[in-house]
mmCIF file of C-alpha atoms in Angstrom:
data_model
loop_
_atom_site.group_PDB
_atom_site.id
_atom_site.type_symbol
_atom_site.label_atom_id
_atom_site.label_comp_id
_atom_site.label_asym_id
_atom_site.label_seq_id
_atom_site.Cartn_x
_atom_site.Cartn_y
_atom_site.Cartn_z
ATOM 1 C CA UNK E 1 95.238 99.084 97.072
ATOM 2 C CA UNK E 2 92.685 101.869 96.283
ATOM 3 C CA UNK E 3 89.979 103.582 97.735
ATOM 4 C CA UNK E 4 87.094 104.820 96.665
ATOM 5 C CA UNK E 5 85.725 108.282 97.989
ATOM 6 C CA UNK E 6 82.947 110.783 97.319
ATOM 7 C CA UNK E 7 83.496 114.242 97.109
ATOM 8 C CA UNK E 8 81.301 115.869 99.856
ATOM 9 C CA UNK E 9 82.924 119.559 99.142
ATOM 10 C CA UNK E 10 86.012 121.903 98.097
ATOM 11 C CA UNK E 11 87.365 125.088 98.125
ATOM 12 C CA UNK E 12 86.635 127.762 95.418
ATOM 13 C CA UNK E 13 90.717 127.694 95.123
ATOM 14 C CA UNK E 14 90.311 124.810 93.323
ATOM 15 C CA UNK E 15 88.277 125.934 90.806
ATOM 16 C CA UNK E 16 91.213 128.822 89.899
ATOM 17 C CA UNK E 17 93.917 126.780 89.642
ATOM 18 C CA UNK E 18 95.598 127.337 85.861
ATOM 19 C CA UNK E 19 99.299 126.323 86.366
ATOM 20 C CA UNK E 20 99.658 123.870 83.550
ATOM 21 C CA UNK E 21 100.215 120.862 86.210
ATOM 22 C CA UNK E 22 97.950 121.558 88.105
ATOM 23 C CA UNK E 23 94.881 122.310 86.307
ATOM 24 C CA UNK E 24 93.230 118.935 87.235
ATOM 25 C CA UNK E 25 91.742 120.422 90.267
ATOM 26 C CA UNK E 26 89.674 122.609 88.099
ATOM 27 C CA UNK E 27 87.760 119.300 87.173
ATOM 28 C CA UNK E 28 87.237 118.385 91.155
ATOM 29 C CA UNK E 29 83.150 118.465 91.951
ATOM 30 C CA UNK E 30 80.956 118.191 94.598
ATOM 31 C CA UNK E 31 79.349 114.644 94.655
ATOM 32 C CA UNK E 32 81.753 113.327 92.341
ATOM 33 C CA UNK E 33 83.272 109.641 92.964
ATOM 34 C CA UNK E 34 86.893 109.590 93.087
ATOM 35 C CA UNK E 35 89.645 106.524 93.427
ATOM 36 C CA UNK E 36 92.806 106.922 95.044
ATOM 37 C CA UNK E 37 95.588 104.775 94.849
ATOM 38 C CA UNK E 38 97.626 103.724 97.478
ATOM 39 C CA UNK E 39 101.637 102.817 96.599
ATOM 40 C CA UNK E 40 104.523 101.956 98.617
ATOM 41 C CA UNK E 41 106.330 105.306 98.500
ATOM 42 C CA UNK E 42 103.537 106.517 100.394
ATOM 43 C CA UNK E 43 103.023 103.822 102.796
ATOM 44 C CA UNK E 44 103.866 103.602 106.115
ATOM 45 C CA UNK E 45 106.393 100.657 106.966
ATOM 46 C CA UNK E 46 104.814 99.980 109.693
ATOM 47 C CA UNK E 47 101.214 99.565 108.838
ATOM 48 C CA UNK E 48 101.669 99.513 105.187
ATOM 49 C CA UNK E 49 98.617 101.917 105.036
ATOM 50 C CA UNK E 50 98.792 105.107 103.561
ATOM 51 C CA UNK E 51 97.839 108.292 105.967
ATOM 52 C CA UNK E 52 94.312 109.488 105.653
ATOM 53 C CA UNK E 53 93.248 106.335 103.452
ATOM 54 C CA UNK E 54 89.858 106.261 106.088
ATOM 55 C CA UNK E 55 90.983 102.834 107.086
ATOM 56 C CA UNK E 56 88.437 102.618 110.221
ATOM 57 C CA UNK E 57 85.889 104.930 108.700
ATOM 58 C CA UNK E 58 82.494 104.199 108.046
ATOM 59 C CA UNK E 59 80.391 105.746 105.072
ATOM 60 C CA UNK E 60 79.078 108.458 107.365
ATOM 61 C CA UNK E 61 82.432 109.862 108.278
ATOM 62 C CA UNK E 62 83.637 112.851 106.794
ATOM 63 C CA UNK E 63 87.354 112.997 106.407
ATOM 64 C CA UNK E 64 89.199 115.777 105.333
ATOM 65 C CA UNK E 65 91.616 116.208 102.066
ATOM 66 C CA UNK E 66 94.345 118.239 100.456
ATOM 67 C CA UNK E 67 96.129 118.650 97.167
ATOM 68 C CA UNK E 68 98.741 118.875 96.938
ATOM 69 C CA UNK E 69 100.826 122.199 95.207
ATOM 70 C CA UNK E 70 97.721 124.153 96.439
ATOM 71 C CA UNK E 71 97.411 124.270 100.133
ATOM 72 C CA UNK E 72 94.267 126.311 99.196
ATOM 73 C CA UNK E 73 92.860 123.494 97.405
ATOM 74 C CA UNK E 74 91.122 121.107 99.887
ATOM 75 C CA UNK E 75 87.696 119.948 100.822
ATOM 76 C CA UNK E 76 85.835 116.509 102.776
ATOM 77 C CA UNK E 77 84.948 113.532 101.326
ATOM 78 C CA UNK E 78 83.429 110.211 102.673
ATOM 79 C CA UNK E 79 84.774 106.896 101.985
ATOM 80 C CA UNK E 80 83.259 104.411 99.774
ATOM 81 C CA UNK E 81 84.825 101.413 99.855
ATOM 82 C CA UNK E 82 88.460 99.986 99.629
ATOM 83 C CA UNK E 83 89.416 97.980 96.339
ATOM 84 C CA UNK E 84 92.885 95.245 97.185
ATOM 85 C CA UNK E 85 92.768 95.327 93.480
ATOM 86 C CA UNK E 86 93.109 98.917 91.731
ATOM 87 C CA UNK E 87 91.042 99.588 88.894
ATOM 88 C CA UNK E 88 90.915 103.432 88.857
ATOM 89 C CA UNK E 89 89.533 105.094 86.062
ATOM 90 C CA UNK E 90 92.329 107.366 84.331
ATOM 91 C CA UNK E 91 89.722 110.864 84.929
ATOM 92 C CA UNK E 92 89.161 111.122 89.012
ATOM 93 C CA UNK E 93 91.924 109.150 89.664
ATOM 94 C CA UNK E 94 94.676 110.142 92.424
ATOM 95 C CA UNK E 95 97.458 108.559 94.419
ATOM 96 C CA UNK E 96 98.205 109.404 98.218
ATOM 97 C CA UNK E 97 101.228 111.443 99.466
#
C-alpha cells in the first residue's frame, strides 16, 4: 500500500545534500504532496504495517520524518490519505525503511 503525505517542513540539510545518491532531497519542499510506498521488507510481521505510515492519524496530525543517509535531513508532514493500490508518481515518490 501507499500513503499519501504533505510536506509541512524540513531541514536546511536537505537542501545541501550533493552526494550523487542522494541528491533527491535537494528537490524536497514545503507544501509539496508526496507518496510513499509501503513493501514487505519493511513491514512488520506482525501488523503488516510499516512504522511511521500514520496509520491512526488524522489530517491534523503532524508526524515526524527522516531520510535516510542524512540524519540531518528530516522534517513533519501530515497524512493525506492511504492508497491499497499504489500509484505513486515516479518524482515525490519514496518507500518506507
Amino acid at each position: 500500500y501507499c500513503v499519501e503525505f504533505r510536506t509541512e517542513s524540513l531541514s536546511q540539510q536537505c537542501a545541501l545534500e550533493t552526494r550523487p545518491f542522494a541528491r533527491w532531497m535537494q528537490y524536497l519542499r514545503e507544501g509539496h504532496t508526496v507518496c510513499v510506498a509501503c513493501q514487505p521488507p519493511a513491514m512488520s510481521a506482525a501488523t503488516r504495517r510499516c512504522p511511521g505510515d500514520g496509520h491512526n492519524a488524522h489530517g491534523d496530525k503532524i508526524l515526524h520524518w527522516e531520510a535516510i543517509g542524512n540524519s540531518q535531513c528530516q522534517g513533519t508532514w501530515k497524512k493525506i490519505r492511504q492508497l491499497e493500490h499504489c500509484s505513486c508518481p515516479l518524482v515525490h515518490s519514496f518507500i518506507f525503511t
